[in-house]
Short mmCIF file of C-alpha atoms in Angstrom, two decimals:
data_model
loop_
_atom_site.label_atom_id
_atom_site.label_comp_id
_atom_site.label_asym_id
_atom_site.label_seq_id
_atom_site.Cartn_x
_atom_site.Cartn_y
_atom_site.Cartn_z
CA SER A 1390 0.01 0.00 0.00
CA GLN A 1391 1.15 3.51 -0.61
CA GLN A 1392 2.79 5.21 2.30
CA GLY A 1393 1.38 8.65 1.92
CA GLU A 1394 0.61 11.67 -0.15
CA GLU A 1395 2.60 14.13 -2.10
CA ASP A 1396 1.54 17.60 -2.92
CA PRO A 1397 1.03 19.25 -5.15
CA GLN A 1398 -0.08 16.52 -7.56
CA ALA A 1399 1.02 18.77 -10.41
CA LEU A 1400 3.14 21.90 -10.53
CA SER A 1401 3.82 24.18 -13.49
CA ILE A 1402 6.49 26.89 -13.22
CA GLN A 1403 8.65 29.09 -15.39
CA GLU A 1404 12.28 28.30 -16.01
CA GLY A 1405 14.44 29.90 -13.33
CA GLU A 1406 11.86 29.67 -10.58
CA ASN A 1407 12.10 27.38 -7.61
CA ALA A 1408 9.94 24.28 -7.30
CA THR A 1409 8.88 22.83 -3.96
CA MET A 1410 7.31 19.45 -3.55
CA ASN A 1411 6.06 17.95 -0.32
CA CYS A 1412 5.70 14.40 0.87
CA SER A 1413 3.93 12.98 3.94
CA TYR A 1414 4.18 9.52 5.28
CA LYS A 1415 2.42 7.53 7.95
CA THR A 1416 4.85 5.23 9.80
CA SER A 1417 8.28 5.52 11.30
CA ILE A 1418 11.12 5.43 8.78
CA ASN A 1419 14.83 4.62 8.53
CA ASN A 1420 15.30 7.01 5.62
CA LEU A 1421 13.46 8.83 2.88
CA GLN A 1422 14.53 9.02 -0.76
CA TRP A 1423 13.53 11.19 -3.66
CA TYR A 1424 13.42 9.95 -7.26
CA ARG A 1425 12.81 11.50 -10.61
CA GLN A 1426 11.04 9.78 -13.47
CA ASN A 1427 10.95 11.12 -16.97
CA SER A 1428 7.90 10.18 -18.96
CA GLY A 1429 7.85 6.45 -19.73
CA ARG A 1430 11.26 5.84 -18.23
CA GLY A 1431 12.76 4.27 -15.13
CA LEU A 1432 13.56 6.04 -11.94
CA VAL A 1433 16.64 8.07 -11.17
CA HIS A 1434 17.71 8.34 -7.54
CA LEU A 1435 18.18 11.96 -6.47
CA ILE A 1436 18.94 12.07 -2.81
CA LEU A 1437 18.60 10.12 0.42
CA ILE A 1438 17.98 11.62 3.83
CA ARG A 1439 18.29 9.60 6.98
CA SER A 1440 15.82 9.79 9.79
CA ASN A 1441 18.36 11.52 12.05
CA GLU A 1442 19.04 14.22 9.46
CA ARG A 1443 16.98 17.36 9.01
CA GLU A 1444 18.33 18.82 5.81
CA LYS A 1445 20.49 17.73 2.95
CA HIS A 1446 21.77 19.42 -0.18
CA SER A 1447 22.89 18.11 -3.53
CA GLY A 1448 23.59 20.62 -6.24
CA ARG A 1449 20.32 22.48 -6.95
CA LEU A 1450 18.39 20.10 -4.70
CA ARG A 1451 17.53 20.70 -1.10
CA VAL A 1452 15.64 18.16 1.00
CA THR A 1453 14.25 18.60 4.40
CA LEU A 1454 12.85 16.02 6.77
CA ASP A 1455 10.59 16.60 9.78
CA THR A 1456 10.03 13.32 11.53
CA SER A 1457 7.74 14.89 14.10
CA LYS A 1458 5.37 15.86 11.31
CA LYS A 1459 6.19 12.84 9.16
CA SER A 1460 6.91 15.04 6.18
CA SER A 1461 9.63 15.94 3.75
CA SER A 1462 10.09 18.54 1.14
CA LEU A 1463 12.16 18.69 -2.08
CA LEU A 1464 13.25 22.06 -3.32
CA ILE A 1465 14.68 22.44 -6.81
CA THR A 1466 16.27 25.86 -7.23
CA ALA A 1467 16.70 27.73 -10.52
CA SER A 1468 14.62 25.18 -12.38
CA ARG A 1469 15.34 24.22 -15.96
CA ALA A 1470 13.13 22.78 -18.70
CA ALA A 1471 15.08 19.54 -18.31
CA ASP A 1472 13.77 19.25 -14.76
CA THR A 1473 10.30 18.48 -16.21
CA ALA A 1474 9.48 15.03 -14.81
CA SER A 1475 7.56 13.21 -12.10
CA TYR A 1476 9.07 13.29 -8.66
CA PHE A 1477 8.46 10.60 -6.09
CA CYS A 1478 9.38 10.26 -2.48
CA ALA A 1479 9.93 6.80 -1.11
CA THR A 1480 10.39 5.67 2.46
CA VAL A 1481 12.31 2.79 3.99
CA GLY A 1482 10.91 1.51 7.28
CA GLY A 1483 12.73 0.62 10.46
CA TYR A 1484 13.58 -2.89 9.37
CA GLY A 1485 14.34 -1.48 5.97
CA ASN A 1486 13.92 -3.62 2.95
CA LYS A 1487 11.06 -2.21 0.93
CA LEU A 1488 10.71 1.17 -0.68
CA VAL A 1489 7.24 2.54 -0.29
CA PHE A 1490 6.48 5.24 -2.79
CA GLY A 1491 4.34 8.29 -2.50
CA ALA A 1492 1.84 9.36 -5.14
CA GLY A 1493 4.25 11.70 -6.93
CA THR A 1494 4.28 15.24 -8.20
CA ILE A 1495 4.31 16.00 -11.89
CA LEU A 1496 6.56 19.00 -12.48
CA ARG A 1497 6.47 21.00 -15.68
CA VAL A 1498 9.07 23.72 -16.20
CA LYS A 1499 8.20 26.04 -19.03
CA SER A 1500 10.95 27.72 -21.00
CA GLY B 491 28.38 1.65 -12.22
CA ALA B 492 25.17 0.16 -10.81
CA VAL B 493 23.30 -0.24 -14.10
CA VAL B 494 20.15 -2.26 -14.34
CA SER B 495 18.68 -3.24 -17.70
CA GLN B 496 15.27 -4.61 -18.65
CA HIS B 497 14.28 -6.49 -21.71
CA PRO B 498 12.15 -5.98 -23.63
CA SER B 499 11.44 -2.29 -23.28
CA ARG B 500 8.07 -2.69 -24.97
CA VAL B 501 5.95 -5.71 -25.71
CA ILE B 502 2.54 -6.13 -27.23
CA CYS B 503 0.86 -9.50 -26.92
CA LYS B 504 -2.50 -11.12 -27.44
CA SER B 505 -4.77 -11.93 -24.58
CA GLY B 506 -4.08 -15.37 -23.18
CA THR B 507 -0.42 -15.48 -23.98
CA SER B 508 2.45 -15.36 -21.47
CA VAL B 509 5.12 -12.71 -21.48
CA LYS B 510 8.53 -12.85 -19.86
CA ILE B 511 10.38 -9.72 -18.75
CA GLU B 512 14.03 -9.85 -17.79
CA CYS B 513 15.85 -7.69 -15.31
CA ARG B 514 19.61 -7.73 -15.21
CA SER B 515 22.21 -6.07 -13.01
CA LEU B 516 25.01 -5.36 -15.43
CA ASP B 517 27.95 -4.45 -13.24
CA PHE B 518 27.06 -5.75 -9.84
CA GLN B 519 25.57 -8.76 -8.11
CA ALA B 520 22.11 -8.56 -6.73
CA THR B 521 20.79 -11.15 -4.30
CA THR B 522 17.64 -9.08 -4.02
CA MET B 523 15.58 -7.57 -6.80
CA PHE B 524 12.19 -5.95 -6.68
CA TRP B 525 9.35 -5.82 -9.24
CA TYR B 526 7.03 -2.86 -9.39
CA ARG B 527 3.98 -2.09 -11.40
CA GLN B 528 3.00 1.41 -12.47
CA PHE B 529 -0.30 2.52 -14.02
CA PRO B 530 -0.39 5.73 -16.11
CA LYS B 531 0.18 8.85 -14.07
CA GLN B 532 0.29 6.84 -10.90
CA SER B 533 2.96 5.78 -8.46
CA LEU B 534 4.94 2.54 -8.26
CA MET B 535 3.34 -0.36 -6.50
CA LEU B 536 5.64 -3.06 -5.19
CA MET B 537 4.57 -6.44 -6.52
CA ALA B 538 7.19 -8.75 -5.11
CA THR B 539 10.66 -9.12 -3.74
CA SER B 540 12.83 -11.52 -5.68
CA ASN B 541 15.55 -13.38 -3.77
CA GLU B 542 18.29 -15.30 -5.55
CA GLY B 543 17.94 -19.00 -5.04
CA SER B 544 14.68 -18.86 -3.16
CA LYS B 545 11.03 -18.14 -3.66
CA ALA B 546 9.85 -14.59 -4.22
CA THR B 547 7.88 -12.76 -1.58
CA TYR B 548 4.70 -11.32 -2.98
CA GLU B 549 2.83 -8.30 -1.71
CA GLN B 550 -0.74 -8.65 -0.58
CA GLY B 551 -3.14 -8.85 -3.46
CA VAL B 552 -0.57 -9.92 -6.04
CA GLU B 553 -1.27 -13.35 -7.51
CA LYS B 554 1.87 -15.40 -7.48
CA ASP B 555 0.53 -17.87 -10.04
CA LYS B 556 -0.23 -14.97 -12.36
CA PHE B 557 3.09 -13.20 -11.95
CA LEU B 558 5.83 -15.84 -11.84
CA ILE B 559 9.18 -14.65 -10.61
CA ASN B 560 12.48 -16.49 -11.05
CA HIS B 561 15.76 -15.24 -9.65
CA ALA B 562 18.09 -17.92 -10.90
CA SER B 563 21.35 -16.04 -10.76
CA LEU B 564 22.94 -13.11 -8.99
CA THR B 565 22.42 -10.89 -12.00
CA LEU B 566 19.10 -11.95 -13.45
CA SER B 567 15.48 -11.98 -12.33
CA THR B 568 12.57 -12.68 -14.60
CA LEU B 569 8.94 -11.81 -14.31
CA THR B 570 6.45 -13.88 -16.37
CA VAL B 571 2.97 -12.60 -16.78
CA THR B 572 0.97 -15.72 -17.42
CA SER B 573 -2.25 -15.82 -19.48
CA ALA B 574 -2.08 -12.09 -19.89
CA HIS B 575 -5.28 -10.03 -20.09
CA PRO B 576 -5.85 -6.43 -21.06
CA GLU B 577 -5.99 -5.43 -17.38
CA ASP B 578 -2.41 -6.59 -17.04
CA SER B 579 -1.31 -3.86 -19.42
CA SER B 580 1.00 -1.63 -17.42
CA PHE B 581 4.52 -0.36 -17.00
CA TYR B 582 6.67 -2.92 -15.08
CA ILE B 583 9.85 -1.72 -13.43
CA CYS B 584 12.48 -3.75 -11.68
CA SER B 585 15.15 -2.63 -9.25
CA ALA B 586 18.15 -4.30 -7.68
CA ARG B 587 20.23 -3.95 -4.53
CA ASP B 588 23.97 -4.32 -4.75
CA SER B 589 24.92 -7.32 -2.59
CA ARG B 590 28.21 -5.70 -1.61
CA ARG B 591 26.39 -2.71 -0.19
CA VAL B 592 23.99 -4.31 2.23
CA SER B 593 22.75 -1.66 4.58
CA SER B 594 19.56 -0.44 6.14
CA TYR B 595 19.39 2.37 3.68
CA ASN B 596 18.05 0.06 1.02
CA GLU B 597 19.67 1.70 -2.00
CA GLN B 598 18.00 0.35 -5.09
CA PHE B 599 19.00 0.80 -8.70
CA PHE B 600 16.13 0.88 -11.14
CA GLY B 601 15.78 -0.56 -14.60
CA PRO B 602 14.25 1.58 -17.44
CA GLY B 603 10.97 -0.30 -17.30
CA THR B 604 8.95 -2.48 -19.69
CA ARG B 605 5.72 -1.28 -21.27
CA LEU B 606 3.34 -4.24 -21.61
CA THR B 607 0.23 -3.91 -23.78
CA VAL B 608 -2.15 -6.79 -23.92
CA LEU B 609 -4.63 -6.70 -26.77
#
């Protein structure tokens, strides 16, 4: 079953703007991961944040994790048209084996 | 490194036939692979966990006789959709864990997916 929700479901922005996507989950986690999926393709791992971390950066990506609220956000700064894709969060539980994916956010960056 | 391939990338078959999808880890060994199903504009649903040399573990609601999984080697897992019907049409994605990097972080490397269309 799906772990939780992502919002917004769809986001359309202009190139150069920042994009923020949120993810909520329901149970305790070991870590949370963000993936990108271009249309009809496989998933690309973007970033992993552990349950004892609050913020992580990777290039133009910034991820935050609030375990008290069971939520995470992914910020993409200075967006590019090539960032157009679906973005999914996925959680790994305490006895970590499975990835449980959120519903995803469809991001469209207009040039 | 950590490349996972899937074959075929697209398959169209007639209702009632069986279709085999291969998932290969190209540059690492994977004792554990995962099979996901994705409907259009929806998220990935885990179908089963494939373990090398043993039976797969299926998620609740997934028919194991319908979706046969074989993980015969450390680099290959296959998913066979038996007696396929139009409702089985979907995007099937596999992932693999690198056996050398066993950790609680569960890093998975994903294949490019297989689009199955059953007529």
